[in-house]
Amino acid sequence: MRALLLVPLVGVLACRSSSSGGANDAELMAQVREKLAARDAKLGAYQLEGTQTEGDTASAGFTFAYRAPQKMRGTVSAPQARQVWWDGKHLYEQVEATKQFTTFTSQVSAEKLSAFLTEIFTPFVPDGFRAPLLLRSTKAKRVTGLPQAKEAVELTMALEGEAGGGVEVTYVLRWPSLDFLAKKTRAPDGTRAEVRMEEEHCDTALGLCVPRKLTRWLGDAKQGETVLSKVDLKTPLPNDAFTPAAPEGYSVQTRTLVDSEAQESGPKSPTGG
């Protein structure tokens, strides 16, 4: 269920650039980074419920809750019912089928722990709820004439390293609120994919919108969709909601994450099944 919130394509109609390089590009990029940081600060707590469908398969239900700084809780119903929590110090996993409850302590370096937690929790978080990670090579361009926004900005970057494989990623965000409109990817062989915002939830007090429905496309073929039935941007869960206790009847164990074994010994992401 890696797709429990991943990739699709937006037809950009009548788009034209309103920025032309040099100092203007640098100024626009600085504005984008500042506005993304401000937007992220507004989304300091939220709770989501929804379903994800991949192709013709049955929908999988999921929930996610976030509270700054870095407290997270995710549940998923398929392919295996599972809950994971991070309370800032410990990672917890509860697997329904095996009635297993595991507490993970960490001896992992800060960098690897961050990457590991990203692997675990990113599939729960739809595009548009967290600011995209922008590389130093990211190029910004203003565009107009989109169906979803009078003005928008395109942020394009080439993924780095062997894992990037030469893939180019473009985020399309409404200007100036930077609401998510689309995420487009293009592989070196010409393969194109896109995540497309179809419906959104807007909060006038926060001055922003987040996706309520996202569709995923490969070329012109729809691959799946994520639909949120609940979007709460204002009610933070208490701290103890991220530090669970083992349910009665569950087998309990404690394990330690270490640098060389984190991916092998830790809980799998929702795609792991």
XYZ file of N, CA and C in Angstrom, residues 4-190:
561
model
N -0.647 4.440 -0.655
C -1.610 5.054 0.266
C -1.271 6.527 0.382
N -1.219 7.124 -0.688
C -1.033 8.567 -0.861
C 0.207 8.831 -1.710
N 0.249 8.313 -2.912
C 1.337 8.677 -3.815
C 0.870 9.164 -5.194
N 1.640 8.970 -6.165
C 1.863 9.625 -7.449
C 0.753 9.762 -8.492
N 0.392 10.803 -9.343
C -0.248 11.113 -10.663
C 0.086 12.349 -11.525
N -1.218 13.305 -12.918
C -0.938 14.170 -14.096
C -1.932 15.327 -14.305
N -1.518 16.533 -14.358
C -2.445 17.649 -14.561
C -2.236 18.244 -15.941
N -3.315 18.352 -16.718
C -3.199 19.000 -18.015
C -3.141 20.492 -17.794
N -2.014 21.101 -18.044
C -1.858 22.529 -17.824
C -2.313 23.261 -19.079
N -3.488 23.866 -19.000
C -4.079 24.515 -20.156
C -3.736 25.996 -20.183
N -3.359 26.466 -21.356
C -3.107 27.896 -21.560
C -2.127 28.459 -20.556
N -1.081 27.703 -20.256
C -0.091 28.180 -19.288
C 0.941 29.066 -19.972
N 1.389 30.060 -19.258
C 2.475 30.879 -19.781
C 3.324 31.333 -18.615
N 4.579 31.483 -18.856
C 5.497 31.903 -17.802
C 5.398 33.401 -17.588
N 5.456 33.797 -16.313
C 5.463 35.230 -16.009
C 6.743 35.620 -15.293
N 7.754 34.728 -15.330
C 9.045 35.013 -14.718
C 10.124 34.614 -15.712
N 11.186 35.366 -15.806
C 12.126 35.131 -16.890
C 13.579 35.064 -16.445
N 13.853 34.387 -15.359
C 15.230 34.059 -15.033
C 15.968 35.110 -14.238
N 17.242 34.764 -13.941
C 18.121 35.690 -13.252
C 17.672 36.023 -11.852
N 17.790 37.316 -11.515
C 17.446 37.776 -10.173
C 15.988 37.516 -9.854
N 15.105 37.601 -10.867
C 13.690 37.349 -10.634
C 13.455 35.922 -10.157
N 14.176 34.956 -10.743
C 14.052 33.564 -10.329
C 14.471 33.393 -8.877
N 15.588 33.976 -8.502
C 16.088 33.859 -7.135
C 15.114 34.484 -6.150
N 14.551 35.619 -6.505
C 13.588 36.287 -5.630
C 12.331 35.446 -5.468
N 11.851 34.873 -6.577
C 10.658 34.029 -6.506
C 10.919 32.795 -5.654
N 12.083 32.178 -5.813
C 12.407 30.988 -5.033
C 12.470 31.312 -3.544
N 13.020 32.475 -3.209
C 13.077 32.897 -1.809
C 11.661 33.094 -1.255
N 10.780 33.685 -2.030
C 9.395 33.869 -1.610
C 8.698 32.527 -1.402
N 8.949 31.588 -2.307
C 8.336 30.264 -2.198
C 8.763 29.577 -0.900
N 10.057 29.592 -0.605
C 10.544 28.938 0.605
C 9.945 29.584 1.854
N 9.866 30.907 1.858
C 9.295 31.618 3.007
C 7.821 31.272 3.188
N 7.072 31.259 2.100
C 5.639 30.980 2.182
C 5.363 29.521 2.537
N 6.204 28.596 2.054
C 6.030 27.197 2.417
C 6.273 26.982 3.910
N 7.274 27.658 4.453
C 7.553 27.538 5.880
C 6.396 28.085 6.705
N 5.836 29.220 6.282
C 4.704 29.810 6.989
C 3.485 28.903 6.898
N 3.265 28.303 5.743
C 2.134 27.395 5.565
C 2.288 26.164 6.456
N 3.499 25.608 6.492
C 3.757 24.434 7.318
C 3.484 24.730 8.790
N 3.829 25.938 9.229
C 3.600 26.321 10.619
C 2.112 26.374 10.945
N 1.285 26.758 9.968
C -0.164 26.793 10.187
C -0.742 25.392 10.362
N -0.123 24.411 9.696
C -0.604 23.033 9.779
C 0.129 22.292 10.890
N 0.046 22.833 12.100
C 0.759 22.261 13.237
C 0.054 21.083 13.867
N -1.201 20.853 13.501
C -1.955 19.716 14.025
C -3.095 19.428 13.061
N -3.247 18.165 12.718
C -4.394 17.806 11.882
C -4.684 16.316 12.010
N -5.935 15.962 11.683
C -6.380 14.579 11.710
C -7.107 14.283 10.404
N -6.801 13.119 9.827
C -7.366 12.738 8.547
C -7.952 11.334 8.629
N -9.035 11.110 7.888
C -9.580 9.774 7.678
C -9.938 9.659 6.214
N -9.718 8.486 5.643
C -10.055 8.340 4.237
C -9.860 6.938 3.734
N -9.967 6.811 2.425
C -9.759 5.534 1.757
C -8.853 5.741 0.559
N -8.154 4.687 0.207
C -7.335 4.711 -0.997
C -7.683 3.518 -1.857
N -7.822 3.765 -3.141
C -8.124 2.705 -4.092
C -7.019 2.644 -5.134
N -6.563 1.444 -5.425
C -5.556 1.233 -6.463
C -6.152 0.353 -7.549
N -6.313 0.883 -8.742
C -6.869 0.118 -9.843
C -8.251 -0.409 -9.515
N -8.433 -1.721 -9.699
C -9.724 -2.345 -9.430
C -9.788 -3.000 -8.060
N -8.769 -2.782 -7.241
C -8.747 -3.416 -5.927
C -9.702 -2.710 -4.974
N -10.046 -3.408 -3.903
C -10.937 -2.821 -2.904
C -10.250 -1.668 -2.194
N -11.051 -0.736 -1.705
C -10.507 0.417 -1.010
C -9.925 0.015 0.341
N -8.822 0.644 0.705
C -8.211 0.436 2.011
C -8.442 1.685 2.847
N -8.976 1.518 4.045
C -9.194 2.654 4.916
C -7.949 3.006 5.696
N -7.776 4.293 5.992
C -6.628 4.717 6.777
C -6.983 5.952 7.588
N -6.209 6.183 8.643
C -6.306 7.424 9.405
C -4.882 7.921 9.650
N -4.773 9.217 9.898
C -3.478 9.789 10.243
C -3.704 10.996 11.133
N -2.858 11.131 12.135
C -2.902 12.309 13.009
C -1.487 12.835 13.185
N -1.364 14.152 13.199
C -0.058 14.794 13.358
C -0.179 15.922 14.365
N 0.832 16.040 15.195
C 0.928 17.174 16.111
C 2.385 17.597 16.203
N 2.639 18.855 15.926
C 4.004 19.359 16.007
C 4.469 19.364 17.467
N 5.735 19.083 17.737
C 6.741 18.750 16.726
C 6.892 17.237 16.551
N 6.586 16.736 15.405
C 6.896 15.364 15.008
C 6.246 14.276 15.842
N 4.982 14.460 16.198
C 4.226 13.357 16.799
C 3.250 12.861 15.736
N 3.230 11.537 15.505
C 2.443 10.995 14.409
C 1.783 9.687 14.804
N 0.618 9.465 14.199
C -0.094 8.206 14.414
C -0.804 7.830 13.129
N -0.587 6.622 12.649
C -1.228 6.171 11.425
C -1.846 4.801 11.604
N -3.007 4.584 11.004
C -3.638 3.268 10.995
C -4.029 2.938 9.570
N -4.015 1.654 9.243
C -4.392 1.217 7.909
C -5.106 -0.130 8.027
N -6.102 -0.363 7.168
C -6.912 -1.576 7.256
C -6.444 -2.681 6.324
N -5.651 -2.351 5.284
C -5.227 -3.357 4.315
C -3.865 -2.955 3.749
N -3.053 -3.898 3.302
C -3.343 -5.334 3.212
C -3.321 -6.055 4.557
N -2.888 -5.382 5.602
C -2.880 -5.952 6.938
C -3.205 -4.837 7.927
N -4.199 -5.058 8.798
C -4.577 -4.044 9.778
C -3.402 -3.760 10.701
N -3.037 -2.488 10.798
C -1.820 -2.120 11.512
C -1.937 -0.684 12.014
N -1.279 -0.414 13.146
C -1.171 0.945 13.666
C 0.295 1.225 13.981
N 0.731 2.444 13.712
C 2.084 2.864 14.064
C 2.012 4.246 14.703
N 2.866 4.456 15.686
C 2.933 5.730 16.397
C 4.393 6.157 16.517
N 4.609 7.462 16.573
C 5.913 8.025 16.941
C 5.639 9.154 17.916
N 6.177 9.033 19.147
C 5.888 10.038 20.168
C 7.042 11.011 20.370
N 8.008 10.992 19.453
C 9.164 11.861 19.570
C 10.386 11.146 20.105
N 10.174 9.995 20.761
C 11.285 9.223 21.304
C 11.212 7.748 20.925
N 10.006 7.228 20.877
C 9.823 5.809 20.604
C 8.857 5.599 19.456
N 9.098 4.496 18.749
C 8.214 4.069 17.672
C 7.452 2.842 18.164
N 6.156 2.799 17.882
C 5.317 1.691 18.313
C 4.608 1.100 17.099
N 4.431 -0.228 17.114
C 3.703 -0.893 16.049
C 2.757 -1.926 16.651
N 1.520 -1.908 16.175
C 0.523 -2.874 16.625
C -0.059 -3.571 15.395
N 0.111 -4.889 15.332
C -0.372 -5.672 14.192
C -1.540 -6.526 14.659
N -2.707 -6.317 14.039
C -3.923 -6.970 14.507
C -3.890 -8.478 14.269
N -3.443 -8.914 13.082
C -3.531 -10.331 12.716
C -2.739 -11.215 13.667
N -1.557 -10.752 14.078
C -0.698 -11.549 14.952
C -0.821 -11.162 16.418
N -1.645 -10.156 16.692
C -1.797 -9.626 18.056
C -0.426 -9.357 18.682
N 0.356 -8.602 17.927
C 1.719 -8.276 18.340
C 1.852 -6.771 18.561
N 2.402 -6.387 19.707
C 2.648 -4.977 20.031
C 4.136 -4.818 20.301
N 4.784 -3.943 19.525
C 6.235 -3.774 19.621
C 6.588 -2.323 19.907
N 7.478 -2.127 20.867
C 8.054 -0.816 21.132
C 9.478 -0.812 20.609
N 9.807 0.190 19.785
C 11.153 0.299 19.221
C 11.870 1.470 19.887
N 12.998 1.173 20.504
C 13.881 2.241 20.952
C 14.920 2.441 19.864
N 15.609 3.568 19.884
C 16.493 3.889 18.768
C 17.921 4.184 19.203
N 18.852 3.544 18.487
C 20.260 3.919 18.567
C 20.731 4.344 17.180
N 19.779 4.778 16.361
C 20.051 5.172 14.983
C 20.494 6.631 14.952
N 21.404 6.959 14.057
C 21.823 8.346 13.891
C 20.618 9.205 13.523
N 20.684 10.486 13.849
C 19.556 11.388 13.606
C 19.158 11.403 12.130
N 20.148 11.390 11.240
C 19.863 11.434 9.804
C 19.131 10.179 9.347
N 19.617 9.007 9.779
C 18.979 7.761 9.366
C 17.624 7.579 10.030
N 17.488 8.050 11.262
C 16.192 7.957 11.924
C 15.161 8.798 11.187
N 15.548 9.998 10.770
C 14.634 10.862 10.019
C 14.194 10.190 8.725
N 15.144 9.585 8.019
C 14.817 8.903 6.768
C 13.912 7.707 7.021
N 14.168 6.996 8.106
C 13.376 5.818 8.441
C 11.938 6.210 8.782
N 11.774 7.241 9.594
C 10.422 7.694 9.949
C 9.683 8.210 8.719
N 10.407 8.863 7.815
C 9.786 9.316 6.573
C 9.265 8.134 5.781
N 10.050 7.070 5.713
C 9.634 5.858 4.996
C 8.372 5.264 5.616
N 8.287 5.278 6.929
C 7.145 4.683 7.611
C 5.883 5.514 7.450
N 5.994 6.840 7.619
C 4.787 7.661 7.725
C 4.376 8.397 6.452
N 5.292 8.609 5.511
C 4.918 9.342 4.303
C 3.707 8.757 3.589
N 3.566 7.425 3.486
C 2.391 6.893 2.783
C 1.056 7.269 3.412
N 1.053 7.697 4.679
C -0.194 8.102 5.314
C -0.581 9.546 4.991
N 0.365 10.333 4.502
C 0.149 11.780 4.392
C -0.049 12.170 2.928
N -1.251 12.572 2.544
C -1.475 12.967 1.144
C -0.648 14.195 0.772
N -0.316 14.298 -0.496
C 0.317 15.519 -0.985
C -0.559 16.710 -0.614
N 0.095 17.810 -0.263
C -0.642 19.019 0.065
C -0.750 19.299 1.543
N -0.354 18.322 2.388
C -0.421 18.532 3.830
C 0.939 18.864 4.431
N 2.002 18.500 3.762
C 3.333 18.868 4.206
C 4.049 19.561 3.064
N 4.919 20.501 3.394
C 5.654 21.211 2.354
C 6.572 20.245 1.614
N 6.636 20.329 0.290
C 7.544 19.455 -0.454
C 8.994 19.766 -0.120
N 9.826 18.739 -0.157
C 11.255 18.920 0.078
C 11.876 19.460 -1.202
N 12.356 20.689 -1.162
C 12.913 21.333 -2.347
C 14.429 21.229 -2.350
N 14.970 20.716 -3.437
C 16.412 20.622 -3.579
C 16.992 21.982 -3.951
N 18.289 22.141 -3.769
C 18.928 23.420 -4.100
C 18.830 23.733 -5.586
N 18.656 22.684 -6.391
C 18.560 22.870 -7.837
C 17.156 23.230 -8.314
N 16.205 23.347 -7.394
C 14.812 23.588 -7.773
C 14.654 24.912 -8.523
N 13.924 24.874 -9.620
C 13.610 26.055 -10.406
C 12.141 26.435 -10.198
N 11.889 27.716 -10.012
C 10.523 28.207 -9.809
C 10.079 29.039 -11.003
N 8.803 28.867 -11.384
C 8.258 29.606 -12.513
C 6.792 29.917 -12.245
N 6.415 31.172 -12.407
C 5.021 31.565 -12.260
C 4.257 31.200 -13.530
N 3.021 30.702 -13.365
C 2.159 30.369 -14.498
C 0.762 30.903 -14.244
N -0.007 31.076 -15.311
C -1.393 31.537 -15.208
C -2.257 30.679 -16.115
N -3.559 30.823 -15.945
C -4.495 30.161 -16.839
C -4.834 28.731 -16.477
N -4.551 28.288 -15.247
C -4.903 26.939 -14.836
C -6.380 26.869 -14.462
N -7.015 25.718 -14.665
C -8.427 25.590 -14.281
C -8.666 25.787 -12.786
N -7.681 25.391 -11.958
C -7.877 25.435 -10.507
C -7.378 26.719 -9.858
N -6.706 27.582 -10.604
C -6.132 28.787 -9.993
C -5.812 29.821 -11.065
N -6.103 31.073 -10.749
C -5.749 32.144 -11.679
C -4.234 32.283 -11.790
N -3.563 32.116 -10.648
C -2.107 32.178 -10.638
C -1.562 30.980 -9.884
N -0.409 30.497 -10.336
C 0.226 29.353 -9.694
C 1.734 29.463 -9.880
N 2.442 28.570 -9.197
C 3.885 28.485 -9.358
C 4.252 27.027 -9.612
N 5.158 26.800 -10.543
C 5.687 25.472 -10.805
C 7.081 25.372 -10.190
N 7.316 24.313 -9.440
C 8.611 24.065 -8.821
C 9.161 22.777 -9.409
N 10.239 22.875 -10.176
C 10.774 21.726 -10.905
C 12.171 21.396 -10.421
N 12.408 20.109 -10.197
C 13.730 19.661 -9.741
C 14.018 18.282 -10.310
N 15.285 17.966 -10.485
C 15.724 16.633 -10.891
C 16.176 15.898 -9.642
N 15.617 14.721 -9.395
C 16.007 13.949 -8.218
C 17.464 13.546 -8.329
N 18.163 13.592 -7.196
C 19.611 13.409 -7.205
C 20.007 11.992 -6.838
N 21.218 11.606 -7.230
C 21.777 10.320 -6.857
C 21.240 9.164 -7.681
N 21.767 7.966 -7.387
C 21.348 6.786 -8.127
C 19.871 6.491 -7.917
N 19.379 6.719 -6.698
C 17.967 6.442 -6.412
C 17.053 7.341 -7.233
N 17.532 8.547 -7.578
C 16.705 9.464 -8.351
C 16.486 9.007 -9.778
N 17.468 8.331 -10.351
C 17.314 7.764 -11.680
C 17.024 8.772 -12.776
N 17.419 10.031 -12.568
C 17.173 11.042 -13.591
C 15.734 11.499 -13.707
N 14.900 11.165 -12.710
C 13.487 11.561 -12.740
C 13.357 13.047 -12.424
N 12.521 13.723 -13.174
C 12.222 15.140 -12.939
C 10.847 15.262 -12.288
N 10.783 16.039 -11.225
C 9.533 16.229 -10.475
C 9.132 17.690 -10.540
N 7.847 17.939 -10.816
C 7.315 19.298 -10.836
C 6.089 19.380 -9.929
N 6.146 20.283 -8.952
C 4.980 20.589 -8.126
C 4.286 21.817 -8.711
N 2.968 21.775 -8.770
C 2.174 22.921 -9.198
C 1.357 23.372 -7.997
N 1.604 24.600 -7.524
C 0.985 25.119 -6.308
C 0.297 26.444 -6.597
N -0.871 26.635 -6.008
C -1.606 27.892 -6.163
C -0.816 29.034 -5.528
N -0.842 30.178 -6.185
C -0.136 31.354 -5.661
C -1.143 32.374 -5.140
N -0.898 32.978 -3.958
C 0.310 32.876 -3.121
C 0.180 31.891 -1.952
N -0.984 31.215 -1.802
C -1.200 30.343 -0.649
C -0.440 29.032 -0.748
N 0.038 28.677 -1.951
C 0.795 27.465 -2.218
C -0.001 26.194 -1.909
N -1.307 26.245 -2.168
C -2.140 25.053 -2.074
C -1.738 24.073 -3.173
N -1.749 22.804 -2.852
C -1.334 21.772 -3.801
C -2.356 21.622 -4.930
N -1.857 21.641 -6.168
C -2.697 21.414 -7.338
C -2.291 20.144 -8.080
N -1.000 19.878 -8.182
C -0.549 18.683 -8.892
C 0.910 18.404 -8.581
N 1.290 17.151 -8.772
C 2.688 16.724 -8.710
C 2.931 15.858 -9.945
N 3.826 16.309 -10.816
C 4.086 15.606 -12.071
C 5.499 15.055 -12.072
N 5.662 13.846 -12.554
C 6.981 13.234 -12.666
C 7.214 12.805 -14.116
N 8.461 12.936 -14.527
C 8.849 12.513 -15.870
C 10.155 11.745 -15.783
N 10.140 10.492 -16.254
C 11.329 9.644 -16.248
C 12.139 9.893 -17.510
N 13.434 9.521 -17.508
C 14.278 9.721 -18.695
C 13.735 9.046 -19.955
N 12.983 7.940 -19.785
C 12.437 7.251 -20.952
C 11.138 7.876 -21.456
N 10.741 9.004 -20.835
C 9.549 9.707 -21.275
C 8.287 9.349 -20.518
